[in-house]
CSV table of C-alpha atoms in Angstrom, one decimal:
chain,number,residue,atom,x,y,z
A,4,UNK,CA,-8.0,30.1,7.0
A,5,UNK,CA,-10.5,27.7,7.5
A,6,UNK,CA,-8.7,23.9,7.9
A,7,UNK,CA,-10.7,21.0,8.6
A,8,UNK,CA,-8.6,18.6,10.1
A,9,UNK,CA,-9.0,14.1,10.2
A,10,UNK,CA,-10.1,13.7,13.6
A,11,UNK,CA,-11.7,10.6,15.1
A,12,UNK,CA,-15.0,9.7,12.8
A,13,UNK,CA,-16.2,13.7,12.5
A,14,UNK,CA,-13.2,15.8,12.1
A,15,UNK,CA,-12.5,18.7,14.2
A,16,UNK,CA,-12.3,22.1,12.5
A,17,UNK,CA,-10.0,24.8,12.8
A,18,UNK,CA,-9.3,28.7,11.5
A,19,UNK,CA,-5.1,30.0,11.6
A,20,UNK,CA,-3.5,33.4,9.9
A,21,UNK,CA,-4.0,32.7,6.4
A,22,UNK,CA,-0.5,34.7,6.1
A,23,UNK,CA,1.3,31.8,8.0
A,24,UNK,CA,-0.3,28.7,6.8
A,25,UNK,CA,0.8,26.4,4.4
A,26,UNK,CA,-1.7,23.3,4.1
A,27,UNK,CA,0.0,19.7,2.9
A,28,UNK,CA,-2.5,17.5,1.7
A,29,UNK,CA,-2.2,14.4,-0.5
A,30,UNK,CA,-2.5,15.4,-4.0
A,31,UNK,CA,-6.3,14.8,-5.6
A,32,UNK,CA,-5.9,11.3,-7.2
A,33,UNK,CA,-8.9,10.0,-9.4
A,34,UNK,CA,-11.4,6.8,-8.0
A,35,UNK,CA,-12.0,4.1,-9.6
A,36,UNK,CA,-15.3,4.1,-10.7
A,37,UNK,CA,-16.3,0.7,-10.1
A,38,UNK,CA,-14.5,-0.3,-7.0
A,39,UNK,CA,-16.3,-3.8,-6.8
A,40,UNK,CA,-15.6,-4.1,-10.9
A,41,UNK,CA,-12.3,-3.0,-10.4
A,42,UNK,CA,-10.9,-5.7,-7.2
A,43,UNK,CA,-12.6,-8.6,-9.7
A,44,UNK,CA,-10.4,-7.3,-12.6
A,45,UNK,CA,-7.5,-7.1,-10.6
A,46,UNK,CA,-8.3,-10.9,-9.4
A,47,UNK,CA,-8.6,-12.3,-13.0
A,48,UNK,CA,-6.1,-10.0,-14.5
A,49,UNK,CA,-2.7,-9.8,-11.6
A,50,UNK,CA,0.6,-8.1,-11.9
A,51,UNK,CA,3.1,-11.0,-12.0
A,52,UNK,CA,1.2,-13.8,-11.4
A,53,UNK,CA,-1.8,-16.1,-12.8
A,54,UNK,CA,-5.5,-15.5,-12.2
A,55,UNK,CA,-6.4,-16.2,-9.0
A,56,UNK,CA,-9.6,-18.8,-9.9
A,57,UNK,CA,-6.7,-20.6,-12.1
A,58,UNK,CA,-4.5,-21.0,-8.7
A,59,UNK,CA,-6.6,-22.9,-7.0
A,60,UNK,CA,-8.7,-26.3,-6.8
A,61,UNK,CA,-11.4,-28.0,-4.6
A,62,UNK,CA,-8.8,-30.1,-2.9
A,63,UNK,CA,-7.2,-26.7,-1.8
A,64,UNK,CA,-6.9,-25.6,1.8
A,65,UNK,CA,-7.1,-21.2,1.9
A,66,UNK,CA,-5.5,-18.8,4.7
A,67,UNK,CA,-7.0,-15.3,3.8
A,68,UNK,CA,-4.9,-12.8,6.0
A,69,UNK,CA,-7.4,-9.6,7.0
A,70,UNK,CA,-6.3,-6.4,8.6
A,71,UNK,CA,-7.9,-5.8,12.3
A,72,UNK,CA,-9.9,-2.8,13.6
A,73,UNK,CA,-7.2,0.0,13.7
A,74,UNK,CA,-6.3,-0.3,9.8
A,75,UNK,CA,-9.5,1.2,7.7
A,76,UNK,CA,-9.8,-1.7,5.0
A,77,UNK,CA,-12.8,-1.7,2.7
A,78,UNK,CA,-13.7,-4.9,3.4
A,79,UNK,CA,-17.1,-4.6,2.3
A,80,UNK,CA,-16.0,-4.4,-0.6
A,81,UNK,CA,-13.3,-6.6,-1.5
A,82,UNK,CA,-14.3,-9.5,0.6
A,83,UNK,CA,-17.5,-10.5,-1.4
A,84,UNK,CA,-15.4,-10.3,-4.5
A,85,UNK,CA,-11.9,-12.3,-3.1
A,86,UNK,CA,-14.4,-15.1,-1.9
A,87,UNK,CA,-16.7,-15.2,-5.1
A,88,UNK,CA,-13.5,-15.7,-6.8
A,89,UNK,CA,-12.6,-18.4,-4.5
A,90,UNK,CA,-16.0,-20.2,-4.8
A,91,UNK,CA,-15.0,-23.6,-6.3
A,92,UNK,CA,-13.1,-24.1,-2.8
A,93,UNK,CA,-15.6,-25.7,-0.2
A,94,UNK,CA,-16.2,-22.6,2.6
A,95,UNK,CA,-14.7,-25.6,5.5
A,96,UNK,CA,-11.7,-25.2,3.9
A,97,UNK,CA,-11.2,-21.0,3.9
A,98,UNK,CA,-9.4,-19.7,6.8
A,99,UNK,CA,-9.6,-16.0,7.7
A,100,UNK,CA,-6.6,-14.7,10.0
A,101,UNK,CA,-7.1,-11.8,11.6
A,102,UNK,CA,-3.3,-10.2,11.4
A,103,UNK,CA,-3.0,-8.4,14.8
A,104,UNK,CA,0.9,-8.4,15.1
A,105,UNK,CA,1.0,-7.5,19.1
A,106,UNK,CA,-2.5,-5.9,18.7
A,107,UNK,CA,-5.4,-6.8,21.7
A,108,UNK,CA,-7.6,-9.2,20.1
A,109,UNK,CA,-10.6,-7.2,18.4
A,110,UNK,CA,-14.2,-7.7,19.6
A,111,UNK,CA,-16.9,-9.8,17.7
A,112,UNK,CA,-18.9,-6.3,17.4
A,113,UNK,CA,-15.1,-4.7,15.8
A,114,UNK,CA,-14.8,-8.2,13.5
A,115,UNK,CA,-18.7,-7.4,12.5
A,116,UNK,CA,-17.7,-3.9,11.7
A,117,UNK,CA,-14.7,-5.4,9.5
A,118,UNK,CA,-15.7,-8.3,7.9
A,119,UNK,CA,-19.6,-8.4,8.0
A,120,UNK,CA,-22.0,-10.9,10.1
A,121,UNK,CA,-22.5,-12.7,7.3
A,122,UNK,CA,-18.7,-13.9,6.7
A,123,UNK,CA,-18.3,-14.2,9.9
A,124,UNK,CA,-20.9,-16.1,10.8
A,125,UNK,CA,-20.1,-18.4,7.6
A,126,UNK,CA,-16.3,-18.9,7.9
A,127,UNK,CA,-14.3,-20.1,10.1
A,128,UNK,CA,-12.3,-17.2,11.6
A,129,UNK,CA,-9.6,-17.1,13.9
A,130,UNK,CA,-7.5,-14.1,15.3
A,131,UNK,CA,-3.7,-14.4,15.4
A,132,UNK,CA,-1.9,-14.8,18.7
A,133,UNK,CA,1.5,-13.7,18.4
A,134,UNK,CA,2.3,-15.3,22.4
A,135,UNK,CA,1.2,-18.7,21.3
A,136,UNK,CA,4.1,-20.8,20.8
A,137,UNK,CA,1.7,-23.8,19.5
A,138,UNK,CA,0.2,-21.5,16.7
A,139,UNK,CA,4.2,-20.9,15.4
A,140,UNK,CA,6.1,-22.7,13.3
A,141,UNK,CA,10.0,-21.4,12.1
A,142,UNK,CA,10.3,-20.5,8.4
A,143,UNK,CA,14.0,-20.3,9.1
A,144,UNK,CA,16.2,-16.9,9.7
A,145,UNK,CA,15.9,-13.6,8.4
A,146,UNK,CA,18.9,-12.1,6.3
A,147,UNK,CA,19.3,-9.9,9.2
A,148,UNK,CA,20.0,-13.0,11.3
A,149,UNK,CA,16.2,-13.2,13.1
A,150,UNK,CA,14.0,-16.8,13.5
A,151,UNK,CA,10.8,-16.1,12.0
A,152,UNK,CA,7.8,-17.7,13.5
A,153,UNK,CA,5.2,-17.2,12.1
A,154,UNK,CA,1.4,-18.7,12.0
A,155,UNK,CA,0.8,-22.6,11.4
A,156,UNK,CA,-2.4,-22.5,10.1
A,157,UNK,CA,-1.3,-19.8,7.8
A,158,UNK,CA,2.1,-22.0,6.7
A,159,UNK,CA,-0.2,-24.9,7.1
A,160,UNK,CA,-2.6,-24.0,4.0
A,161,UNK,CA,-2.0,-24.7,0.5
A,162,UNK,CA,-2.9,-21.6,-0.7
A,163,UNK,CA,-1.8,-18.1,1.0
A,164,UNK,CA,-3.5,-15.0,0.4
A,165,UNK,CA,-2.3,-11.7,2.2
A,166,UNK,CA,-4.8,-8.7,2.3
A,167,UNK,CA,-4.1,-4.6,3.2
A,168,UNK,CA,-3.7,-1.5,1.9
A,169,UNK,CA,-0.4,0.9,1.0
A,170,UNK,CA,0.0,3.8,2.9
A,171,UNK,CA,3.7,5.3,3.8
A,172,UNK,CA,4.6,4.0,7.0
A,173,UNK,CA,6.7,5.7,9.6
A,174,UNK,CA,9.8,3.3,9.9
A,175,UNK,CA,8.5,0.4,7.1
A,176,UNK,CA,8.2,2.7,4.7
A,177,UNK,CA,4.7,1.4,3.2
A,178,UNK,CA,2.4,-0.8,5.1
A,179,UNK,CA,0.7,-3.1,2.7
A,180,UNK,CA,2.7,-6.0,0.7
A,181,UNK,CA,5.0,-8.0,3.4
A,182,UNK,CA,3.6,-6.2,6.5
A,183,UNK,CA,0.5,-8.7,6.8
A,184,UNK,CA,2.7,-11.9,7.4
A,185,UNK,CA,5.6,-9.8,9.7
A,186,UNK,CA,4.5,-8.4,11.6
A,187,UNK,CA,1.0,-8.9,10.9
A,188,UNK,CA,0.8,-13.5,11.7
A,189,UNK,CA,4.3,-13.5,13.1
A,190,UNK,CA,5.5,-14.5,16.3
A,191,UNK,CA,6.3,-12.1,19.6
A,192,UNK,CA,10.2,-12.1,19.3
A,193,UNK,CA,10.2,-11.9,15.5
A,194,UNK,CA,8.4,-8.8,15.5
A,195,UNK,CA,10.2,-7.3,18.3
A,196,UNK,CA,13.9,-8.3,16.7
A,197,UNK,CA,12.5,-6.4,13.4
A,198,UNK,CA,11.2,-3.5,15.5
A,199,UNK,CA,14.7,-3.9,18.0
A,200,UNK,CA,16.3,-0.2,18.8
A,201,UNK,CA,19.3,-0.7,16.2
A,202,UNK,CA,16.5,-1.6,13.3
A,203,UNK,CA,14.1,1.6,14.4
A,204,UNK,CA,17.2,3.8,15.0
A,205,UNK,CA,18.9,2.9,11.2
A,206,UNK,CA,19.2,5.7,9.4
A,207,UNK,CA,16.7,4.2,6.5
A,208,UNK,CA,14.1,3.0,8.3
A,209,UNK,CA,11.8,5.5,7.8
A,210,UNK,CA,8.9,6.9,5.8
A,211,UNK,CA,8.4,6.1,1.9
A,212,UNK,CA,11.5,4.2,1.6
A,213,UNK,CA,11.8,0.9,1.3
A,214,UNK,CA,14.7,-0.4,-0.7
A,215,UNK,CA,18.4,-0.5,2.2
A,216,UNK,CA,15.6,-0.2,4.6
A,217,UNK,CA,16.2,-2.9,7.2
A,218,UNK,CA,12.7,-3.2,8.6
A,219,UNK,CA,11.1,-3.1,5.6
A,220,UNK,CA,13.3,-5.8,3.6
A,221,UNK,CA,13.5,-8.1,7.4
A,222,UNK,CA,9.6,-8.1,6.7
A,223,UNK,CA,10.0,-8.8,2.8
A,224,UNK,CA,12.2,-11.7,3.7
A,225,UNK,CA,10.1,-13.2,6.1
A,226,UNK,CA,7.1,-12.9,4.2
A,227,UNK,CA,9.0,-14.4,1.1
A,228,UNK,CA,9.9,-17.4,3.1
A,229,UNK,CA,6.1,-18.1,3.5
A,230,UNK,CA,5.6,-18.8,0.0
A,231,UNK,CA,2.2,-16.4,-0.5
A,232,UNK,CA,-0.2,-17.3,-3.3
A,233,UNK,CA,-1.4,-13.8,-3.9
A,234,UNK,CA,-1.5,-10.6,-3.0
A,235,UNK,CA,-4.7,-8.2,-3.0
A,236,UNK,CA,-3.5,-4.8,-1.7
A,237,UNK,CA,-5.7,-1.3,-2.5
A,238,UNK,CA,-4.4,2.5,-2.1
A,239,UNK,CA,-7.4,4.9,-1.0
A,240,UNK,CA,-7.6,8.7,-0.3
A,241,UNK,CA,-8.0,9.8,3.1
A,242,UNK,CA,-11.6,9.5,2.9
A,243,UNK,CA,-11.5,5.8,2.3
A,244,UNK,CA,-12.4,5.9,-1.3
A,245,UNK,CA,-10.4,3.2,-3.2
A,246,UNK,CA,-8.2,4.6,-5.6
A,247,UNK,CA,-6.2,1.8,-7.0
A,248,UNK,CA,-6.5,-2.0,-7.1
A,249,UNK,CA,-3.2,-4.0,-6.9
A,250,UNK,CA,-3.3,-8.2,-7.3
A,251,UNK,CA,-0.9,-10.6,-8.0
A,252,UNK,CA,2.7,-11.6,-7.2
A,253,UNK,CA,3.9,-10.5,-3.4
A,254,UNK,CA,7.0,-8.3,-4.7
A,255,UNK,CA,5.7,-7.1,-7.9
A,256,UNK,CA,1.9,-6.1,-7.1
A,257,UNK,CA,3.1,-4.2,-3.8
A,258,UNK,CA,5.9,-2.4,-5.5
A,259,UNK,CA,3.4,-1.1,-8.4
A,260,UNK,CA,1.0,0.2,-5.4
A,261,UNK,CA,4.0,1.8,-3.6
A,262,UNK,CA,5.3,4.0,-6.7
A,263,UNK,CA,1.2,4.9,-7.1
A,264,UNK,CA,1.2,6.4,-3.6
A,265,UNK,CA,4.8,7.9,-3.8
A,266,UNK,CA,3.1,10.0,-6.6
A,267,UNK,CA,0.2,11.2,-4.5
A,268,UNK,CA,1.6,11.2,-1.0
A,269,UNK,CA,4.7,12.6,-0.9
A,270,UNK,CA,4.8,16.5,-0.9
A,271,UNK,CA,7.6,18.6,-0.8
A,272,UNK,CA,7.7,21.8,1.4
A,273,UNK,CA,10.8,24.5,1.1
A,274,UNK,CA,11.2,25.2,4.2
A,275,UNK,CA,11.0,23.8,7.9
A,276,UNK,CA,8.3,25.4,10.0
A,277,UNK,CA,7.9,26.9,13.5
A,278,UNK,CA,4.6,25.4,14.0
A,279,UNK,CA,3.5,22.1,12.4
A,280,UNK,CA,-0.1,20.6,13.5
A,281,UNK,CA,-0.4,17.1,12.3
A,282,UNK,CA,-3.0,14.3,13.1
A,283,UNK,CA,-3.2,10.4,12.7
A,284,UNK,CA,-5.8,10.5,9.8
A,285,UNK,CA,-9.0,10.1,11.8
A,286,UNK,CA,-10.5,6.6,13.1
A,287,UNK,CA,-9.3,4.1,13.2
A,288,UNK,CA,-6.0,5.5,12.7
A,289,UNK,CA,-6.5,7.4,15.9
A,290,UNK,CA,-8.1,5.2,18.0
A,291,UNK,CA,-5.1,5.5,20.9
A,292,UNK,CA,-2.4,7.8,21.4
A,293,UNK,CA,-0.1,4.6,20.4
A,294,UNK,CA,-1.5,4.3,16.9
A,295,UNK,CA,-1.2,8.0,16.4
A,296,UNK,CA,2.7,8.8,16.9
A,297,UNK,CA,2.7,7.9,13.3
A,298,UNK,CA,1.5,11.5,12.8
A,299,UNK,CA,3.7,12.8,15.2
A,300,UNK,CA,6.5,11.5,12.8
A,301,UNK,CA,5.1,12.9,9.8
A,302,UNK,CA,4.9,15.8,11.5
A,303,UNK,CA,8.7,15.7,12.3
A,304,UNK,CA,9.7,15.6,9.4
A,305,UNK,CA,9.0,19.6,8.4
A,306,UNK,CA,9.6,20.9,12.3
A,307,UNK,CA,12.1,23.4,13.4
A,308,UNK,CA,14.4,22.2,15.3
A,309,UNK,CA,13.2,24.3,18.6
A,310,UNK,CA,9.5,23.8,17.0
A,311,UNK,CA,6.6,22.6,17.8
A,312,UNK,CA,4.5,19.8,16.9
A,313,UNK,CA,0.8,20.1,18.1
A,314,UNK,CA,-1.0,16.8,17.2
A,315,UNK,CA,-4.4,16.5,17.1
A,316,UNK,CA,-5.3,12.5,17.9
A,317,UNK,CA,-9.2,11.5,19.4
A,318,UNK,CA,-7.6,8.2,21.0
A,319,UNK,CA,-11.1,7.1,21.7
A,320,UNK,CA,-9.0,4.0,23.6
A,321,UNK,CA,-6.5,6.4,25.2
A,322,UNK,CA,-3.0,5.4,25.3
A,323,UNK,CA,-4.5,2.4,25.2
A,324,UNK,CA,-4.9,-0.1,28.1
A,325,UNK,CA,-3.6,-2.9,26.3
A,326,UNK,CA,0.2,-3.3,25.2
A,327,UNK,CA,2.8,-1.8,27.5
A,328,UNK,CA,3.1,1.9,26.2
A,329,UNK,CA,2.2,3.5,29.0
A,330,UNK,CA,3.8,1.5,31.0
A,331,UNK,CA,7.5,2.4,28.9
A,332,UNK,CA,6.2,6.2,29.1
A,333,UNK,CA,6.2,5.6,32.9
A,334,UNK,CA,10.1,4.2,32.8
A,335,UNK,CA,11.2,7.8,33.8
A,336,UNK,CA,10.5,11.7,33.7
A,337,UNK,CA,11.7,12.6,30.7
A,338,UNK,CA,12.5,11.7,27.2
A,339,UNK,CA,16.0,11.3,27.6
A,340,UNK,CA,15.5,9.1,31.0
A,341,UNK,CA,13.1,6.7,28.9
A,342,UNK,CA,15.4,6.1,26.5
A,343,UNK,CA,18.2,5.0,28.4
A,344,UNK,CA,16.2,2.4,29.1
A,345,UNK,CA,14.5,1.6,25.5
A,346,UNK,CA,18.5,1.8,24.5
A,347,UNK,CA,19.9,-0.4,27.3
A,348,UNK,CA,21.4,-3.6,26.0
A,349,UNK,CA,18.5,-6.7,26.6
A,350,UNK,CA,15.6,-4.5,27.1
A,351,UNK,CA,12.9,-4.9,25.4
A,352,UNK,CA,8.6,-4.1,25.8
A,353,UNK,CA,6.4,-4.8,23.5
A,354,UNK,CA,5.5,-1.1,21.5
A,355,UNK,CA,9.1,0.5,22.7
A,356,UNK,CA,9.4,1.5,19.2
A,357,UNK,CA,6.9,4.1,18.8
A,358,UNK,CA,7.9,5.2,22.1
A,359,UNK,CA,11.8,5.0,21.0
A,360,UNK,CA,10.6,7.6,18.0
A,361,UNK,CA,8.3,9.7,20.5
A,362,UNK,CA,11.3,10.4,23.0
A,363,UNK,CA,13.6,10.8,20.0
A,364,UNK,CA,11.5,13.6,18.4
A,365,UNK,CA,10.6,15.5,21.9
A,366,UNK,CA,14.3,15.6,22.4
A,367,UNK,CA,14.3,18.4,19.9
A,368,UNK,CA,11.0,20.2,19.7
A,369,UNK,CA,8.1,21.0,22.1
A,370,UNK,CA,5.4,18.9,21.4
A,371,UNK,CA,1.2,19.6,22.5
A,372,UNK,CA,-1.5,16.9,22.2
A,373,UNK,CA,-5.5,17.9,21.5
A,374,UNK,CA,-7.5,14.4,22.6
A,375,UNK,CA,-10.9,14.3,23.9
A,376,UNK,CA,-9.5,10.5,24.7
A,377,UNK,CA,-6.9,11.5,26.8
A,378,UNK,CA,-6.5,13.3,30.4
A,379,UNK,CA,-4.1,15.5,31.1
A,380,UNK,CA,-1.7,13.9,33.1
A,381,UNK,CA,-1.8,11.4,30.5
A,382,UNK,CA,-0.9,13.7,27.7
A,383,UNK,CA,1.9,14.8,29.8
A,384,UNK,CA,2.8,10.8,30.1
A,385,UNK,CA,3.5,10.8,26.6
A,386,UNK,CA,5.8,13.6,26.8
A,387,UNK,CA,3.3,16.2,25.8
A,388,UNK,CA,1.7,19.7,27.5
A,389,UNK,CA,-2.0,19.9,27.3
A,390,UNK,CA,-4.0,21.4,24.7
A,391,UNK,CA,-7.1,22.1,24.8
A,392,UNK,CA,-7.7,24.6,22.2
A,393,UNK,CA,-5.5,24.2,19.1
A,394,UNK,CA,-6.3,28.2,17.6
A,395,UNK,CA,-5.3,30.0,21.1
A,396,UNK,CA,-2.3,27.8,21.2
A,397,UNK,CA,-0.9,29.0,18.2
A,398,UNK,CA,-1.0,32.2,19.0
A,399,UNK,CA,0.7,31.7,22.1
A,400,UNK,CA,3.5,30.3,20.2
A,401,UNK,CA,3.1,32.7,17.5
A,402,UNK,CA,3.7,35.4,20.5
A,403,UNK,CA,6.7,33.8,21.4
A,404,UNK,CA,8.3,32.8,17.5
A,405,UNK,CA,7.3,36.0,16.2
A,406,UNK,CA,6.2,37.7,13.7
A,407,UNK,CA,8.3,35.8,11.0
A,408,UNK,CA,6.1,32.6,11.9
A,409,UNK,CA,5.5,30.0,9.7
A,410,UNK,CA,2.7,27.0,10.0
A,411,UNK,CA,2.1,24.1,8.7
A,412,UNK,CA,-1.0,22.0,8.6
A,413,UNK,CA,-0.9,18.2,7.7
A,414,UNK,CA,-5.0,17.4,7.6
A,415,UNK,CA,-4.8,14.0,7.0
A,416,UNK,CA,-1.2,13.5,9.0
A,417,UNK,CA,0.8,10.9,7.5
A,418,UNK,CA,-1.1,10.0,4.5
A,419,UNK,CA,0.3,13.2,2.8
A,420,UNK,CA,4.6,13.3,4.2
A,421,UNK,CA,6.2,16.3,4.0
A,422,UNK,CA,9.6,16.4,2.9
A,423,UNK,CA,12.1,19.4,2.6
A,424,UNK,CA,13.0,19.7,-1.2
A,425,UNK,CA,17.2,20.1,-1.5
């Protein structure tokens, strides 16, 4: 069986025993036919709120929150739209935030390749700094007792409008909706108390659930708190073709996007599996070995315990450089011996919660990485053996299962989770 799998920006191709192999893909969803037509309908016609022209004036000051390099917005496409609609507001007085959370600031080549020269030679743009106590201001606490700060120019505007696109997320649930304000323009310890051991560890934070999900309602809250104007939020397939369109109130237009996706993207499986091969959905999704443990947990969540994972990840930027990953893979030998530290009481690095996951996961399956971005002894850094050729693999591990083997493929990782039907 012939699979081609989301790898980087070309996709790597494989062939496994068609006997063995399931393949779980998102289910075929129709495009939009129009996608420009379709984001300026969505604009004059919103889901719980007023049309966006009719919410603002000339007197008005704009904050337009963007997604940075590693989230694969069609920004050529909406942007033109969002700011034709916003035309009666003089350009000095639109804002564009790039919402990095703890992200490394992206390159003006990377904010080119998002927003266009043309914007960004035409706005003002800024990029959100999450260290910088004199861009935060406190919107108060969180219901689960946290101080959210969060980005003065953003709580500084008269009109708030929050951009990104629904996906399921591996401990939010869906990205999208609240996600651009916290952690997306939120301050250093905010983020890290909603991504804190006890709030990744809860039983309900985790993929396509939102509702009793602490993370995701902490980010709700926050972003509620802020007041937003409008939301513009699209769902795509995994080849970045827009699918749906969803405007308007914060709440309402996110929650119609996330029951669109749970009817695509969820897929339920029998069975667990010996093997399951997943990957992070190609670039930018797989741009570092940090950004991909999100397919890694997709790929979880069908694995035998006493399994294997093999996860397929380009990490053009290897584990990266920036953040302090590698430097929590390097707090001990073992998964077990990083997580006593991640679970100590008062510790805390920033990105410990996709390591926390990682070590949690390797505690109870075997888990291989395929990355021409990464070396060896940095796969095994992030708890992994070496692969360097995913079809001989298998059959080593199909040699050592047995006969009775059973596969599973997730293409597009965790744009398409798995879930064992009861």
């Amino acid at each position: 069986m012939k699979i081609k799998l989301l790898y980087g920006k070309n996709g790597l191709n494989i062939n496994l025993p068609e006997d063995k192999t399931t393949v779980i893909a998102p289910k075929p969803v129709n495009l939009v036919s129009d996608p420009t037509e379709a984001v300026r309908q969505a604009l004059r016609n919103p889901i719980g709120a007023q049309p966006l022209r009719d919410l603002i004036s000339p007197k008005d000051t704009i904050t337009l929150v963007f997604s940075d390099i590693t989230r694969p917005m069609p920004y050529e496409i909406i942007l033109p739209v969002l700011l034709e609609e916003l035309s009666a507001v003089p350009k000095e007085n639109i804002l564009l935030i790039n919402a990095l959370g703890t992200h490394r600031p992206n390159t003006r080549e990377e904010l080119i390749e998002i927003l266009g020269k043309d914007i960004l030679d035409t706005y003002q743009v800024i990029q959100h700094d999450c260290h910088s106590k004199a861009d935060l201001v406190s919107v108060g606490r969180s219901k689960h007792g946290h101080d959210l700060l969060v980005n003065r120019h953003y709580m500084n505007s008269s009109v708030k409008i929050l951009t990104g696109f629904i996906e399921p997320h591996l401990f939010a649930g869906f990205s999208g909706g609240p996600k651009a304000v916290m952690p997306g323009i939120s301050g250093f310890e905010t983020i890290t108390s909603n991504h804190s051991p006890e709030m990744i560890g809860d039983k309900d934070s985790r993929f396509t659930q939102t509702v009793g999900n602490p993370i995701w309602e902490d980010m709700n809250n926050a972003a509620l708190l802020c007041q937003p104007t409008f939301l513009l939020n699209i769902t795509q397939t995994e080849h970045r073709e827009i699918t749906g369109v969803f405007a308007g109130d914060l709440e309402k237009a996110h929650q119609a996007g996330v029951d669109f996706v749970k009817e695509t993207a969820m897929v339920p499986v029998p069975s667990s599996h010996d093997i399951v091969i997943s990957t992070s959905a190609g670039y930018p999704l797989d741009i570092s070995m940090y950004q991909s443990v999100k397919g890694m947990v997709a790929a979880s969540q069908v694995v035998k315990d006493g399994g294997a994972i093999i996860l397929a990840a380009e990490c053009a930027e290897g584990l990266p450089e920036s953040g302090e990953y590698r430097d929590i893979l390097s707090l001990g030998k073992s998964p077990d011996e990083v997580l006593d530290h991640i679970l100590s009481p008062g510790f805390m690095m920033q990105d410990q919660w996709d390591v926390q996951l990682q070590a949690e996961i390797c505690q109870r399956c075997s888990f291989y990485i395929y990355s021409d971005g990464l070396s060896d002894e940095e796969k095994r850094l992030a708890f992994a053996a070496p692969c360097h050729d995913i079809e001989r693999l298998v059959d080593k591990l199909i040699k050592e299962y047995g006969d009775e083997t059973r596969i599973a493929v997730l293409p597009a990782g965790p744009l398409s989770v798995p879930y064992i039907e009861q």
